[in-house]
XYZ file of N, CA, C and O in Angstrom:
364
model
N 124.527 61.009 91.176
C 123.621 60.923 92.323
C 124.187 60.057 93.463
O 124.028 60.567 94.573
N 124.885 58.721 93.444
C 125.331 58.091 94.319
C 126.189 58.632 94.507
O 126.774 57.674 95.012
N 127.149 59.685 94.592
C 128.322 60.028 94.832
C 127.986 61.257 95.498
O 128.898 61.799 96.122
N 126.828 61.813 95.485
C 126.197 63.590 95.872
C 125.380 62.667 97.296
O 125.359 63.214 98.399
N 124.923 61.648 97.154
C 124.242 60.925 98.357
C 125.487 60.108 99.241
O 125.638 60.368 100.434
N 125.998 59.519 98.833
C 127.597 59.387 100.081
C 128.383 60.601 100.287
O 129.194 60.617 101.214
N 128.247 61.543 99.586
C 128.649 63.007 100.183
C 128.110 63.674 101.304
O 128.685 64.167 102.275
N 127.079 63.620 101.056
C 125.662 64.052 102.147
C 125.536 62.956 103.037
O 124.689 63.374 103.826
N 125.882 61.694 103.444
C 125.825 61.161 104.597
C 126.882 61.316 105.185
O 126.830 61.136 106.402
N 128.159 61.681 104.608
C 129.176 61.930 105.568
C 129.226 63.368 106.209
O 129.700 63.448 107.342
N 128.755 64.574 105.549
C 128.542 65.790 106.062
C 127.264 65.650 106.865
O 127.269 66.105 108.008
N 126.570 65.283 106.565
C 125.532 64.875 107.901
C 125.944 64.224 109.220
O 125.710 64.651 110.350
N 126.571 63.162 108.887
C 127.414 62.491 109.937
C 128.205 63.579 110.502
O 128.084 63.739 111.717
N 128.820 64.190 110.006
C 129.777 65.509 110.724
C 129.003 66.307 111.824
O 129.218 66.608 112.998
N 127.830 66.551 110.755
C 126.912 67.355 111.571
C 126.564 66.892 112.999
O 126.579 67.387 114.126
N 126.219 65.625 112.390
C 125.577 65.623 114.305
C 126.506 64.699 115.076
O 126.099 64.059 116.046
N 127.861 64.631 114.599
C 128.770 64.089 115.550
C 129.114 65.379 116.423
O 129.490 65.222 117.585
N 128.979 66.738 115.836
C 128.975 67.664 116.609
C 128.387 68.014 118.072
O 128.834 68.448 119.133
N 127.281 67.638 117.614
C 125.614 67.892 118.690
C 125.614 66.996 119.752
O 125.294 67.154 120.930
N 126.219 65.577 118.855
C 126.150 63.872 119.958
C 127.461 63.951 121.177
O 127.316 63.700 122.373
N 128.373 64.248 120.692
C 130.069 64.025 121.326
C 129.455 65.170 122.408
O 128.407 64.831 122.957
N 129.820 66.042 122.645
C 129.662 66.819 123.812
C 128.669 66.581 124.625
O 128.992 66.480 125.808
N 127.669 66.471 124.392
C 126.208 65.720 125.312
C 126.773 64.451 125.670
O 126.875 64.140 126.856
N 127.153 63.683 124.735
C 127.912 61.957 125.979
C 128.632 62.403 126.412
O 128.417 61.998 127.554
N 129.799 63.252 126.529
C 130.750 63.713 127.192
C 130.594 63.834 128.489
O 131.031 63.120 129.391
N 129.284 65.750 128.575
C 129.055 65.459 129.449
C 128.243 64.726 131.050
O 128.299 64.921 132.264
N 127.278 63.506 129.744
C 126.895 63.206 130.274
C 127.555 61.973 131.288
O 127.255 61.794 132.469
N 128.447 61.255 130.551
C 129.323 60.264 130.907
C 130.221 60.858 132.150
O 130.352 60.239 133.205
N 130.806 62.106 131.897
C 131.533 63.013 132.907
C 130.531 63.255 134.509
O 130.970 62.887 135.599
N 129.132 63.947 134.325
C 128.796 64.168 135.392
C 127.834 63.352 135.679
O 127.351 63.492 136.802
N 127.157 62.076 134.632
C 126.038 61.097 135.121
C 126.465 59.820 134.830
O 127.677 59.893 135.031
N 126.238 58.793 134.512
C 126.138 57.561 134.442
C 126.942 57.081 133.253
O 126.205 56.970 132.274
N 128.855 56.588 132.870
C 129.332 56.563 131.833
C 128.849 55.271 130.879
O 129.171 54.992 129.724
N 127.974 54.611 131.791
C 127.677 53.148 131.155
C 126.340 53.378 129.967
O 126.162 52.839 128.875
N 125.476 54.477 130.758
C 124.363 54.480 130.080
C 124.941 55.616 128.998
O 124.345 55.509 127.926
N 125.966 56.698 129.000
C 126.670 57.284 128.280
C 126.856 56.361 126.873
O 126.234 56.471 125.817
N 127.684 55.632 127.151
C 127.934 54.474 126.235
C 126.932 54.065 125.387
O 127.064 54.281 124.182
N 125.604 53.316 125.960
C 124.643 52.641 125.693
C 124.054 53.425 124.994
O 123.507 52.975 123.987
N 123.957 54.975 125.313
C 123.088 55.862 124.264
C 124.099 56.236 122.992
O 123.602 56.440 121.884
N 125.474 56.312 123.189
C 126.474 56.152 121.954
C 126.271 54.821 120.857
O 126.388 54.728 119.636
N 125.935 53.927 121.861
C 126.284 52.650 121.114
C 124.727 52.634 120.198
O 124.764 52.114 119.083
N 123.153 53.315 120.791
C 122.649 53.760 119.758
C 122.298 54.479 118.954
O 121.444 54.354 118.076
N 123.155 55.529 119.299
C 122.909 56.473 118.012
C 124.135 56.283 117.004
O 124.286 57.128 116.121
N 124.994 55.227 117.103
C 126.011 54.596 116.068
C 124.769 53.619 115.194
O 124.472 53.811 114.015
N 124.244 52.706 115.963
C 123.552 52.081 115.038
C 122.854 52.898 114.239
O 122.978 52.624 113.046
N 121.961 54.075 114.563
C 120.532 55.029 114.249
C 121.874 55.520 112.934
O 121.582 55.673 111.748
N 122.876 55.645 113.324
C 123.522 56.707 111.499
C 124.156 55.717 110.808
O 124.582 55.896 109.667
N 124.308 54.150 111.712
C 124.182 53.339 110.453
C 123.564 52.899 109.215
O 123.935 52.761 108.050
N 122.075 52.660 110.127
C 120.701 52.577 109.592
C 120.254 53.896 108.325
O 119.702 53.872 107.225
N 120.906 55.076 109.300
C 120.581 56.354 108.199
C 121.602 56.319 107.080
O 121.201 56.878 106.059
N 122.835 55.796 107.013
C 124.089 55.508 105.769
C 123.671 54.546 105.219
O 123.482 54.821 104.034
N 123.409 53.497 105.459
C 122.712 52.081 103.991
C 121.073 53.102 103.819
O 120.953 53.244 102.603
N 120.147 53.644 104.359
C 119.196 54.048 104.014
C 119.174 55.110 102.955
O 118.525 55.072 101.910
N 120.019 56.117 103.392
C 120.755 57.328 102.466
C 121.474 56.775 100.991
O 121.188 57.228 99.883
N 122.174 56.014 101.178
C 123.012 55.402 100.362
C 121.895 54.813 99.425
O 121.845 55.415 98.352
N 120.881 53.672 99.569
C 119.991 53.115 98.532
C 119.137 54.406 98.003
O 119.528 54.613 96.854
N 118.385 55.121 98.272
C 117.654 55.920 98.324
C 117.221 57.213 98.798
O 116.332 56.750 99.512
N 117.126 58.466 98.983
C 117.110 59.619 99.633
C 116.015 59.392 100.419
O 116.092 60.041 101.462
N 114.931 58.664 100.324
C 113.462 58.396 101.251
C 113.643 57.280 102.054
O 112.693 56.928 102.753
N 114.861 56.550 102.092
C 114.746 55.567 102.497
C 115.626 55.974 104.178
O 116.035 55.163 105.008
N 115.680 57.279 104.220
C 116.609 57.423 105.427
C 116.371 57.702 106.719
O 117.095 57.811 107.708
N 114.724 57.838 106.438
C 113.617 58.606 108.163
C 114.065 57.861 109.206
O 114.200 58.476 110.265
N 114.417 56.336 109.193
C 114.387 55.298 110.095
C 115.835 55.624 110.913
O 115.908 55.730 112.137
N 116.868 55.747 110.060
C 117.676 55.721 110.910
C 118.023 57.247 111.467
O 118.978 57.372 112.233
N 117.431 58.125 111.172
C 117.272 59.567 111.443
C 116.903 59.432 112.538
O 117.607 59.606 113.532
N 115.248 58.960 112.530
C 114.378 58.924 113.635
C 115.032 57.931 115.327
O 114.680 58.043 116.502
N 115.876 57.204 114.779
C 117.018 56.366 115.831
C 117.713 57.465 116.431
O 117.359 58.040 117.461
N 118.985 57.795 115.551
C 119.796 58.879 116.101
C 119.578 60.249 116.692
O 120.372 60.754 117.486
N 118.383 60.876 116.243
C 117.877 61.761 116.549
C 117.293 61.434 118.148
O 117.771 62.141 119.036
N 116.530 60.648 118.445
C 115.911 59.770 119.253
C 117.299 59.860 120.426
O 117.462 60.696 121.314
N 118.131 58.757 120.075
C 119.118 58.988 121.282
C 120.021 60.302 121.166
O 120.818 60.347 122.103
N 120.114 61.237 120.409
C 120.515 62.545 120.689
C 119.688 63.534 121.614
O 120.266 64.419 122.246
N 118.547 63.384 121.661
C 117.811 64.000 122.800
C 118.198 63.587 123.895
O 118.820 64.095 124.827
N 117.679 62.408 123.652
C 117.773 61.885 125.544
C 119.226 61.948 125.892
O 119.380 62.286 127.066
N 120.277 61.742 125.279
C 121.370 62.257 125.819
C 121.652 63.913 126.265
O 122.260 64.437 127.199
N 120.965 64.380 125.222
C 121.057 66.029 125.980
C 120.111 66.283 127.527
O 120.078 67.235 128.306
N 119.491 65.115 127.514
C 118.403 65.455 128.499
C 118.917 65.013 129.460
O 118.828 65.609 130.533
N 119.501 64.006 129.350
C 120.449 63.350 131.080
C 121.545 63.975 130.907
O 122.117 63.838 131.988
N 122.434 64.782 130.006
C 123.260 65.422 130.190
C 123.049 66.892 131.040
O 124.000 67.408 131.628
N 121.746 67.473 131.030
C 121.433 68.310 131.806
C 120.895 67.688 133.087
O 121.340 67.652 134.234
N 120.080 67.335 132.668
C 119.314 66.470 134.510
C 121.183 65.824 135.245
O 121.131 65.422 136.407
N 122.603 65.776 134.554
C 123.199 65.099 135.387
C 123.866 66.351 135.724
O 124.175 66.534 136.901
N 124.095 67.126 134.958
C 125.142 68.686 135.331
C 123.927 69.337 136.570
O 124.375 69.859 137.592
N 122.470 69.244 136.359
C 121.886 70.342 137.578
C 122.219 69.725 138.475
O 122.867 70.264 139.372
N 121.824 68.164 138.532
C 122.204 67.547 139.588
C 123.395 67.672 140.542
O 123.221 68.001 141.716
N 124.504 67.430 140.079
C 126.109 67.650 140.634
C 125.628 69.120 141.113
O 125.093 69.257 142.213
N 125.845 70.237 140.221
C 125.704 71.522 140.543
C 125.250 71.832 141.586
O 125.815 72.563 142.400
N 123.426 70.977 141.800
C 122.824 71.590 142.561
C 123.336 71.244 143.897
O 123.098 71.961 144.869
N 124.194 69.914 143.990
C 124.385 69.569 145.583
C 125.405 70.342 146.015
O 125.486 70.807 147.152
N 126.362 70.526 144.945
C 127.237 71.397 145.193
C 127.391 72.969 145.742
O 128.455 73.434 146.151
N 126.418 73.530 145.689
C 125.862 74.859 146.149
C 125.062 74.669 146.959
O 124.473 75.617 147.479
């Protein structure tokens, strides 16, 4: 079981390093690289929180889910509000 549960936080981790990296990308690229950062720097903590949570327990992991998940939105969300933006002045 501890070895099937540090398996599953690192393929999870895969997972949404997928979803996270391109949204800071482009959000850092066409909006604000500081707040880019700042939303990196918490959704590192949020899959920390979810790896010691995962790791003790399979129930013990909502918290840091609910973190990372949390700043994975709002990065997709200023990653669009910053691409219409550029775009739109641009046309």
């Amino acid at each position: 079981p501890g070895f099937e549960r540090a398996f599953r936080v690192q393929m999870n981790e895969l997972e949404q390093l997928v979803a996270f990296l391109p949204a800071m990308w482009v959000f850092a690229w066409f909006g604000n690289p500081r707040f880019a950062a700042l939303a990196g720097a918490v959704w590192l903590v949020g899959r920390i929180v979810y790896a010691f949570g995962y790791w003790a327990e399979a129930r013990k992991r909502h918290t840091g889910f609910t973190i990372s998940t949390f700043a994975l939105s709002i990065t997709w969300v200023a990653a669009l509000a910053s691409v219409v933006r550029v775009v739109g002045f641009a046309a």
